[in-house]
N, C-alpha and C. Protein backbone atom coordinates (compact mmCIF):
# COMPACT_ATOMS: atom_id res chain seq x y z
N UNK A 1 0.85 -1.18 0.00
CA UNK A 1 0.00 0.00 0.00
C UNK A 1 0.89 1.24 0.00
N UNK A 2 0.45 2.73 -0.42
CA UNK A 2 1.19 3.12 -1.05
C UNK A 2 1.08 4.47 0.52
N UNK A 3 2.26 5.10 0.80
CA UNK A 3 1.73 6.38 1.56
C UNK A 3 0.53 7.05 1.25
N UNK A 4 -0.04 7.09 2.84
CA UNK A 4 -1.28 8.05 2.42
C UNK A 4 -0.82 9.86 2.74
N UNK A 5 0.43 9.25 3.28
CA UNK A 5 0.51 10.98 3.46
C UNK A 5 2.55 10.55 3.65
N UNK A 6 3.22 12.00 2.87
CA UNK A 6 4.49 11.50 2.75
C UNK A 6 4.93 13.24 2.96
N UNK A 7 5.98 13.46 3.39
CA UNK A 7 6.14 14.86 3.99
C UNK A 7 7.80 14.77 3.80
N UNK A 8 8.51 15.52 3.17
CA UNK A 8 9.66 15.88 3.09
C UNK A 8 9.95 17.26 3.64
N UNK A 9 11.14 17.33 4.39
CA UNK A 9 11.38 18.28 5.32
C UNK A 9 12.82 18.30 5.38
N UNK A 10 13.15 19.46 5.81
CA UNK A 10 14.76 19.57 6.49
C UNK A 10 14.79 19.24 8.09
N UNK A 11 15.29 18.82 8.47
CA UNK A 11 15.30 18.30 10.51
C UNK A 11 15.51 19.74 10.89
N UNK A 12 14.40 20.48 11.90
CA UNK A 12 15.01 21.58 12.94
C UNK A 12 13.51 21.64 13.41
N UNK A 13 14.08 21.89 14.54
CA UNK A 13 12.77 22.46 16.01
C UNK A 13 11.57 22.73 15.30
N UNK A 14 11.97 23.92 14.19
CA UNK A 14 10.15 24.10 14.03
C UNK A 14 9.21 23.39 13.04
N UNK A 15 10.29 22.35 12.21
CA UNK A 15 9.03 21.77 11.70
C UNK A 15 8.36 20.31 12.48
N UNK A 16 8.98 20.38 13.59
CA UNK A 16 8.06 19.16 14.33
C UNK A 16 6.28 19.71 14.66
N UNK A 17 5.79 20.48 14.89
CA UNK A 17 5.08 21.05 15.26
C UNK A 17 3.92 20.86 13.58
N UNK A 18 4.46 21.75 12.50
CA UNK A 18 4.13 20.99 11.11
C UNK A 18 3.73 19.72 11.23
N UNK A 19 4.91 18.72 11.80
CA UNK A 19 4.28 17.15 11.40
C UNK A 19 3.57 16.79 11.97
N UNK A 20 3.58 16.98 13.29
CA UNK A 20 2.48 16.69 14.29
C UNK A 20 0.64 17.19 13.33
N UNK A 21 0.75 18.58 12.90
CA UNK A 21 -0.85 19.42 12.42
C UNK A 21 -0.85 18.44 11.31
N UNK A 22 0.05 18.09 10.05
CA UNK A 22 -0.04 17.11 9.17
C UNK A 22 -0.80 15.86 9.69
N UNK A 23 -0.20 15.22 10.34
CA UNK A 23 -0.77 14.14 10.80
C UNK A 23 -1.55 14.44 11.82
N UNK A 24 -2.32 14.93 12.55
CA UNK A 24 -3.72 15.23 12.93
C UNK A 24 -4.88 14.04 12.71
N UNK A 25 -5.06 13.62 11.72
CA UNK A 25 -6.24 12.81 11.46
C UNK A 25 -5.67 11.70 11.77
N UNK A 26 -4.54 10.73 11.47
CA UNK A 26 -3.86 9.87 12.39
C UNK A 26 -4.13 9.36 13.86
N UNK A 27 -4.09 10.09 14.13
CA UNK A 27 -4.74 10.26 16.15
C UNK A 27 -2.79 11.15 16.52
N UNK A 28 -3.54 11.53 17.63
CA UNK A 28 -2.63 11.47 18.84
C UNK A 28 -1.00 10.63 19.15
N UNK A 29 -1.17 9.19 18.76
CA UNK A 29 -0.06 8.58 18.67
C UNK A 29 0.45 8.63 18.04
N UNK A 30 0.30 8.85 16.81
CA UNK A 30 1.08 8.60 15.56
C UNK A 30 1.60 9.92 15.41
N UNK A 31 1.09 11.37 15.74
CA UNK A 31 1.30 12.56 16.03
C UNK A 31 2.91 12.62 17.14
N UNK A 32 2.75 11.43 18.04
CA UNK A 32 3.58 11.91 19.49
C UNK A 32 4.90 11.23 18.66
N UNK A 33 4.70 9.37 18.29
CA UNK A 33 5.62 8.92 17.55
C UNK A 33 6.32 9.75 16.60
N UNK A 34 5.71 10.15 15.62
CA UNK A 34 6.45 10.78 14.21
C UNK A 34 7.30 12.39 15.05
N UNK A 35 7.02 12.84 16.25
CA UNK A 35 7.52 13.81 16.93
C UNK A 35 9.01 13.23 17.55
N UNK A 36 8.78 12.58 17.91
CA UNK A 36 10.13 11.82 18.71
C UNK A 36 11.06 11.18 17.60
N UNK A 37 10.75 10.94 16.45
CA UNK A 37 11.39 10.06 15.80
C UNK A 37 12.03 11.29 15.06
N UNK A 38 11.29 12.45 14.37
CA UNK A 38 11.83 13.80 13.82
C UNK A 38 13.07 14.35 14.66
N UNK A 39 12.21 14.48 15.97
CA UNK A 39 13.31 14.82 17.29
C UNK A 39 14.52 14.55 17.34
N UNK A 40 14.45 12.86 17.07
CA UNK A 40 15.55 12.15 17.83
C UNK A 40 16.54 12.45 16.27
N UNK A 41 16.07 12.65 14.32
CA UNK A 41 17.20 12.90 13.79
C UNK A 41 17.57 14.44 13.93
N UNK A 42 16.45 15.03 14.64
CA UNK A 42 17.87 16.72 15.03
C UNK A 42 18.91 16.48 15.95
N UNK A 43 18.56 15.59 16.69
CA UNK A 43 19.43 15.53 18.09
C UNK A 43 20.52 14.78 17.41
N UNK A 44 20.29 13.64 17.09
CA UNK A 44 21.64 12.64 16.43
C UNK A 44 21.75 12.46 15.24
N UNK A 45 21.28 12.94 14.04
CA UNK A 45 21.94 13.40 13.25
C UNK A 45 22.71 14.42 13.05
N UNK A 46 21.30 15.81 12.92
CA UNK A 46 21.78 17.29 13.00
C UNK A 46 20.64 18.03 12.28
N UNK A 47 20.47 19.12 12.54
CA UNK A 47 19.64 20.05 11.76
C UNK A 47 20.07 19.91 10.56
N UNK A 48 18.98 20.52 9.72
CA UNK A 48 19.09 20.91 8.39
C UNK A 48 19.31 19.86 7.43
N UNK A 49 19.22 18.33 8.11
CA UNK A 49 19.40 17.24 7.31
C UNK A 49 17.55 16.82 6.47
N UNK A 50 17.94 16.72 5.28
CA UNK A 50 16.53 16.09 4.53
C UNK A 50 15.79 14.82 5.38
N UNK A 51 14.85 14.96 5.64
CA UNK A 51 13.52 13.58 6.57
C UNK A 51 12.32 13.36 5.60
N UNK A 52 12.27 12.41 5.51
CA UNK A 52 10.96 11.84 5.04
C UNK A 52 10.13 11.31 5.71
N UNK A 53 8.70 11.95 6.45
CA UNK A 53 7.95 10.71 7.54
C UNK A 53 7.04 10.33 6.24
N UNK A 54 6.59 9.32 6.45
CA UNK A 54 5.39 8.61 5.91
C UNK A 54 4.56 8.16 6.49
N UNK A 55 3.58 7.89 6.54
CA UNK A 55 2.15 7.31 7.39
C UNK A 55 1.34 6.16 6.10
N UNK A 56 0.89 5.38 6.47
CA UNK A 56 -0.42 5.06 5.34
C UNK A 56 -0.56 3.81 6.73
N UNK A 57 -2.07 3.57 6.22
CA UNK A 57 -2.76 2.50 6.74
C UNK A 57 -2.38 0.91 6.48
N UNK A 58 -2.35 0.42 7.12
CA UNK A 58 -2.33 -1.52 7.01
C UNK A 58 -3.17 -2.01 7.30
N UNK A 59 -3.59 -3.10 7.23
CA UNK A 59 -4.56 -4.22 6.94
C UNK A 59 -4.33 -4.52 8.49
N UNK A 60 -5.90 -4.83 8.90
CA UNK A 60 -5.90 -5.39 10.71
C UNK A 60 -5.78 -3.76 11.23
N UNK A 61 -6.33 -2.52 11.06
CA UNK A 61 -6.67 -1.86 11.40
C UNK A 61 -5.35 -1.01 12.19
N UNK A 62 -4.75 -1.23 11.68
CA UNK A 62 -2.82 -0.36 12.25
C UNK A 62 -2.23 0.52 11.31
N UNK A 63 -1.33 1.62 11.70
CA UNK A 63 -1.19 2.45 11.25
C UNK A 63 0.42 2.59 11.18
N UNK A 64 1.35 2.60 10.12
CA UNK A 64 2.27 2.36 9.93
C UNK A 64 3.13 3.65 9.63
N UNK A 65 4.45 4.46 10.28
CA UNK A 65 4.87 5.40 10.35
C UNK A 65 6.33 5.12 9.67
N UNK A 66 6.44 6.12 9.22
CA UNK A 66 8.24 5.89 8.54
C UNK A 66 9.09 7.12 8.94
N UNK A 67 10.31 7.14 9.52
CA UNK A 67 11.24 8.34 8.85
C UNK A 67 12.50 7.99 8.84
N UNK A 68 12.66 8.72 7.53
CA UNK A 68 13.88 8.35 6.99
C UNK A 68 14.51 9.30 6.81
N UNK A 69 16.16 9.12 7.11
CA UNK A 69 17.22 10.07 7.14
C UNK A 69 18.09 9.27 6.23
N UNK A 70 18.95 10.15 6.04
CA UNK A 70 20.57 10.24 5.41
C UNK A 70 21.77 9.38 6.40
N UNK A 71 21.30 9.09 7.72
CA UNK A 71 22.64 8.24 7.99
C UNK A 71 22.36 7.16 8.83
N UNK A 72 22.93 5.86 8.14
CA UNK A 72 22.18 4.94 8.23
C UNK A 72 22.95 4.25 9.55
N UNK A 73 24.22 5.05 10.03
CA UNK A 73 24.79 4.66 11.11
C UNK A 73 24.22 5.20 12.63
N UNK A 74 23.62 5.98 12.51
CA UNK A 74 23.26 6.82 13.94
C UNK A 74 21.54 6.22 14.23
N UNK A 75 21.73 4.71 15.23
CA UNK A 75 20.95 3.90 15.20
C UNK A 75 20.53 4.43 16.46
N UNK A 76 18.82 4.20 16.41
CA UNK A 76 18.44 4.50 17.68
C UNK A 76 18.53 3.34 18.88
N UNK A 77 18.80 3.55 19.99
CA UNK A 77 18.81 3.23 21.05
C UNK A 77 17.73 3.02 22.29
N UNK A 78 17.06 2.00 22.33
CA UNK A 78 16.56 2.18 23.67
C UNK A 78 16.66 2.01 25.08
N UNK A 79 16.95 3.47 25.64
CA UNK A 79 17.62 3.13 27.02
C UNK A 79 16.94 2.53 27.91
N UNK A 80 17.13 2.01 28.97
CA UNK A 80 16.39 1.15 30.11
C UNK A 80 15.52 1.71 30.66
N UNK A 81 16.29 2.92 31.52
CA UNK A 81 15.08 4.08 32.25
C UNK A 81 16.00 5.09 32.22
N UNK A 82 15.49 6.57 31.94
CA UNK A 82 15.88 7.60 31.70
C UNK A 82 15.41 8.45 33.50
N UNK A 83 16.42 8.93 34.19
CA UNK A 83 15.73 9.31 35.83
C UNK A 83 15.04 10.18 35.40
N UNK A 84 14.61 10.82 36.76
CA UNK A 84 13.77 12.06 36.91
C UNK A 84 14.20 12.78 36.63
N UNK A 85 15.61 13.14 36.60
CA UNK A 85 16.28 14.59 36.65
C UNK A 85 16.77 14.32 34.76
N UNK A 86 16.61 13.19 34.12
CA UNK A 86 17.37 13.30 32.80
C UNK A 86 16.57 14.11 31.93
N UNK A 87 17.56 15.10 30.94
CA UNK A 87 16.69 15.70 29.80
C UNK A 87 16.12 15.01 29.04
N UNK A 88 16.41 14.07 28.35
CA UNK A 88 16.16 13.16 27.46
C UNK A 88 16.39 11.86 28.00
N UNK A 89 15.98 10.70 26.51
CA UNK A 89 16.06 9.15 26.65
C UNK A 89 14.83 8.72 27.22
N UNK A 90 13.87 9.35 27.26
CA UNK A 90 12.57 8.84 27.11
C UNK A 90 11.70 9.18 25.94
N UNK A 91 12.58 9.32 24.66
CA UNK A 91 11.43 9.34 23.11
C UNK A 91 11.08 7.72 23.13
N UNK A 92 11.81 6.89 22.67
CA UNK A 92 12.00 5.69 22.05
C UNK A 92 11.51 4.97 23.33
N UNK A 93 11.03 4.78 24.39
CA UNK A 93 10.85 4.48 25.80
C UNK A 93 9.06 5.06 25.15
N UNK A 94 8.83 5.79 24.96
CA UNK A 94 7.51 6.28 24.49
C UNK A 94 6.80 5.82 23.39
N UNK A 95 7.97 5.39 22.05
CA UNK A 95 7.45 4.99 20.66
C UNK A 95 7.57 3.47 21.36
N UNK A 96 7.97 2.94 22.21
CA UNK A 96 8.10 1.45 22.28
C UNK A 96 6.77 0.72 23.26
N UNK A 97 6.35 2.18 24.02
CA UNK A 97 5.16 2.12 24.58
C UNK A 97 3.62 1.75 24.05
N UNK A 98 3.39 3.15 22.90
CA UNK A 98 3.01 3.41 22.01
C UNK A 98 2.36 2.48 20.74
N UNK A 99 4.12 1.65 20.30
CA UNK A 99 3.63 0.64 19.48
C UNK A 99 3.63 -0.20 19.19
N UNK A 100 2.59 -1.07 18.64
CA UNK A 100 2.67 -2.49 18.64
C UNK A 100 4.18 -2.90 18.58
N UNK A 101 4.53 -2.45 17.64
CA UNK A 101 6.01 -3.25 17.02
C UNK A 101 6.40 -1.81 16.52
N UNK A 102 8.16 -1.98 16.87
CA UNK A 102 9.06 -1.02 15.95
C UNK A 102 10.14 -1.63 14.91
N UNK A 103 10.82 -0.83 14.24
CA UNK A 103 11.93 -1.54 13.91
C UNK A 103 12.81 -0.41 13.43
N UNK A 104 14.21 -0.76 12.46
CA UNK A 104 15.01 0.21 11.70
C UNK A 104 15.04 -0.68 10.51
N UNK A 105 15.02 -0.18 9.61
CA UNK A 105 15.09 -0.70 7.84
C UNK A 105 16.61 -0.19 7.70
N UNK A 106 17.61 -0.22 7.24
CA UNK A 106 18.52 0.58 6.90
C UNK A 106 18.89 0.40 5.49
N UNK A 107 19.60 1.09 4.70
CA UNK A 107 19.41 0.88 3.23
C UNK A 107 20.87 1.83 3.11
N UNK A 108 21.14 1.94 1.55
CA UNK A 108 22.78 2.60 1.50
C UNK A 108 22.14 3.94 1.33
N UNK A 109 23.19 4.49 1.89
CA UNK A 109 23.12 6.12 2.77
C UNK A 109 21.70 6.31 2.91
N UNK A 110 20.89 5.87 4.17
CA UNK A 110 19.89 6.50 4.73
C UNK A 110 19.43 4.84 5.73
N UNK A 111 18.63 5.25 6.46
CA UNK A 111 17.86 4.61 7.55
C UNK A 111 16.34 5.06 7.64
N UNK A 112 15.54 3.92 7.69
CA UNK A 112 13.92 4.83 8.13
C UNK A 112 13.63 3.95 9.07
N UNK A 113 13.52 4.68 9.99
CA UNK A 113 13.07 3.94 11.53
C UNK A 113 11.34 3.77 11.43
N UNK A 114 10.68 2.78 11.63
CA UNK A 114 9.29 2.83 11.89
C UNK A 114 8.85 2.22 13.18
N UNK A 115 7.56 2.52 12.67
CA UNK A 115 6.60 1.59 13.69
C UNK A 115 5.18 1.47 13.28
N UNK A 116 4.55 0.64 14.23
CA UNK A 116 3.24 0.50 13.65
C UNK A 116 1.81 0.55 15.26
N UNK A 117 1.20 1.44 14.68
CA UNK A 117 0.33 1.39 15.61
C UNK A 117 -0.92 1.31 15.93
N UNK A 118 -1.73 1.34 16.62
CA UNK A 118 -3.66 0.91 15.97
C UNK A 118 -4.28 2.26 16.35
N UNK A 119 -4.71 2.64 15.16
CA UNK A 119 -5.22 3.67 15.15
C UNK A 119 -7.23 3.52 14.41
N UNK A 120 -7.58 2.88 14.25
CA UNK A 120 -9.20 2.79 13.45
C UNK A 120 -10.04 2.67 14.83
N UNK A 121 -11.03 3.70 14.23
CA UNK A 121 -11.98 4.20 15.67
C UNK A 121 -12.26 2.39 16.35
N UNK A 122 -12.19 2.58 17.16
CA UNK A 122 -12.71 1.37 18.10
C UNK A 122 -11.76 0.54 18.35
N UNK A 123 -10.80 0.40 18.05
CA UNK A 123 -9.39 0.00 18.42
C UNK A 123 -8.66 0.47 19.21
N UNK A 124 -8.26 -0.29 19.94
CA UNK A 124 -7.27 0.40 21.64
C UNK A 124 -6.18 0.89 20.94
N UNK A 125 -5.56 1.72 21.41
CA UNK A 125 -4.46 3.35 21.33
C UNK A 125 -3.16 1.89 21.65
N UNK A 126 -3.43 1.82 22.94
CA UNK A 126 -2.42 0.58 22.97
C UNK A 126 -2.61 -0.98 23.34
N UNK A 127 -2.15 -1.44 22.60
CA UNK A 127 -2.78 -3.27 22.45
C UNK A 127 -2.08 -3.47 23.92
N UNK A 128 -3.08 -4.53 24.48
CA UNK A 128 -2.84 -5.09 25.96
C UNK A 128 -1.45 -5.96 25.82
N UNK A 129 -0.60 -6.00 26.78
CA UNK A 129 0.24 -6.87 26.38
C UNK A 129 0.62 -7.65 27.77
N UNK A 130 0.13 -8.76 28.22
CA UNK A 130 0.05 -9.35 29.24
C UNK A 130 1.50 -9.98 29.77
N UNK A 131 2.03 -9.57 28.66
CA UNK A 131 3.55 -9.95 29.24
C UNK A 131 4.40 -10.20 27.34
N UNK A 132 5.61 -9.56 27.65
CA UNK A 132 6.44 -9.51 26.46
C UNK A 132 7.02 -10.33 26.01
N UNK A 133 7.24 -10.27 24.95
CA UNK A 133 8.21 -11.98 24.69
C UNK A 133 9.68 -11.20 25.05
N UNK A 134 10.12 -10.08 24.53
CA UNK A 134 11.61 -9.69 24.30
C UNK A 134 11.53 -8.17 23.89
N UNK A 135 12.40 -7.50 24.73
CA UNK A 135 13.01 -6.03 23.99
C UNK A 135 13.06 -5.39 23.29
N UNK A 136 12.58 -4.32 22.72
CA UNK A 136 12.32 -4.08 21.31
C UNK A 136 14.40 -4.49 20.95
N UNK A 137 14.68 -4.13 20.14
CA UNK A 137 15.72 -4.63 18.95
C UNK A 137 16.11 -3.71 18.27
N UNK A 138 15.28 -2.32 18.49
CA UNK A 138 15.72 -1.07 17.66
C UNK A 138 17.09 -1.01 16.82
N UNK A 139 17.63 -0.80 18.22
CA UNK A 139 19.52 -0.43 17.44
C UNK A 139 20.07 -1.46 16.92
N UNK A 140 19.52 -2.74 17.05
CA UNK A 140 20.30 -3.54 16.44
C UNK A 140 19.45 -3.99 14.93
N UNK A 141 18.71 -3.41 14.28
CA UNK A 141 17.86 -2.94 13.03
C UNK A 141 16.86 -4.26 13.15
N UNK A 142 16.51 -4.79 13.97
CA UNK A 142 15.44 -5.97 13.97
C UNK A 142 14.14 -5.17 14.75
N UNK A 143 12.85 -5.66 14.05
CA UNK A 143 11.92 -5.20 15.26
C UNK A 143 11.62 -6.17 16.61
N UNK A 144 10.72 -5.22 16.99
CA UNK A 144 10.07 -5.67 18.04
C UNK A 144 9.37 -6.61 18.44
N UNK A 145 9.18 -7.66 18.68
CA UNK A 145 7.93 -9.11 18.28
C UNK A 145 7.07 -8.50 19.53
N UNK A 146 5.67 -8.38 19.37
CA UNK A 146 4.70 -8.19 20.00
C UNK A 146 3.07 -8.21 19.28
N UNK A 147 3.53 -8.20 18.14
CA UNK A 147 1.88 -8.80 17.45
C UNK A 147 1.60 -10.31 17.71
């Protein structure tokens, strides 16, 4: 299926705010996700680098997010617990909350980190998960098993 909505951008502070009003009809999650994931390539990539988020719908009522950068080495990380007093290291602690499953695709010169999440009216924000099989896998470019 093809993007229902595809947004090219340069990485800096103010167009997170843009992606978030873009994706609006999405819900809320997919709004907070595609924020943290924009976030996290200003912080560890760098400003002013080209992003691509993508969104479109999947089959079984989930909602599938993309962004993709230029460097396919600056893998995200999910830290254990970020304290009270830390600035950061609770994005990916949030997208792992958030969604069913994540992962990293990586490809030559660029990376698109996703995830997937349930978004169709009457579907829970977040699927129950009575206990995990395993860690998401982020940085090491495998997803998450939890469907």
């Amino acid at each position: 299926m093809r993007p229902a909505v595809a947004l090219e951008l340069l990485a800096a502070p103010g167009e997170v705010s843009g992606v978030r009003r873009a994706l609006r009809s999405y819900g809320i999650d997919v709004q907070l996700c595609a924020s943290e994931l924009v976030t996290n390539v200003i912080r560890h990539v760098g400003e002013g680098v080209p992003v691509t988020v993508r969104v479109w719908r999947e089959e079984g009522g989930r909602v599938r997010l993309g962004v993709t950068d230029p460097d396919p080495r600056a893998l995200p990380v999910l830290v254990a617990a970020a304290g009270a007093e830390a600035e950061s290291g609770r994005g990916l602690a949030l997208l792992d909350a958030l969604a069913v499953r994540w992962g990293v695709e990586q490809g030559a010169g660029r990376k698109t980190v996703w995830c997937e999440l349930f978004a169709e009216a009457g579907a829970p924000k977040t699927p129950e998960r009575p206990g995990r099989r395993r860690r998401s896998a982020g940085a090491l470019g495998q997803s998450s098993a939890r469907s």
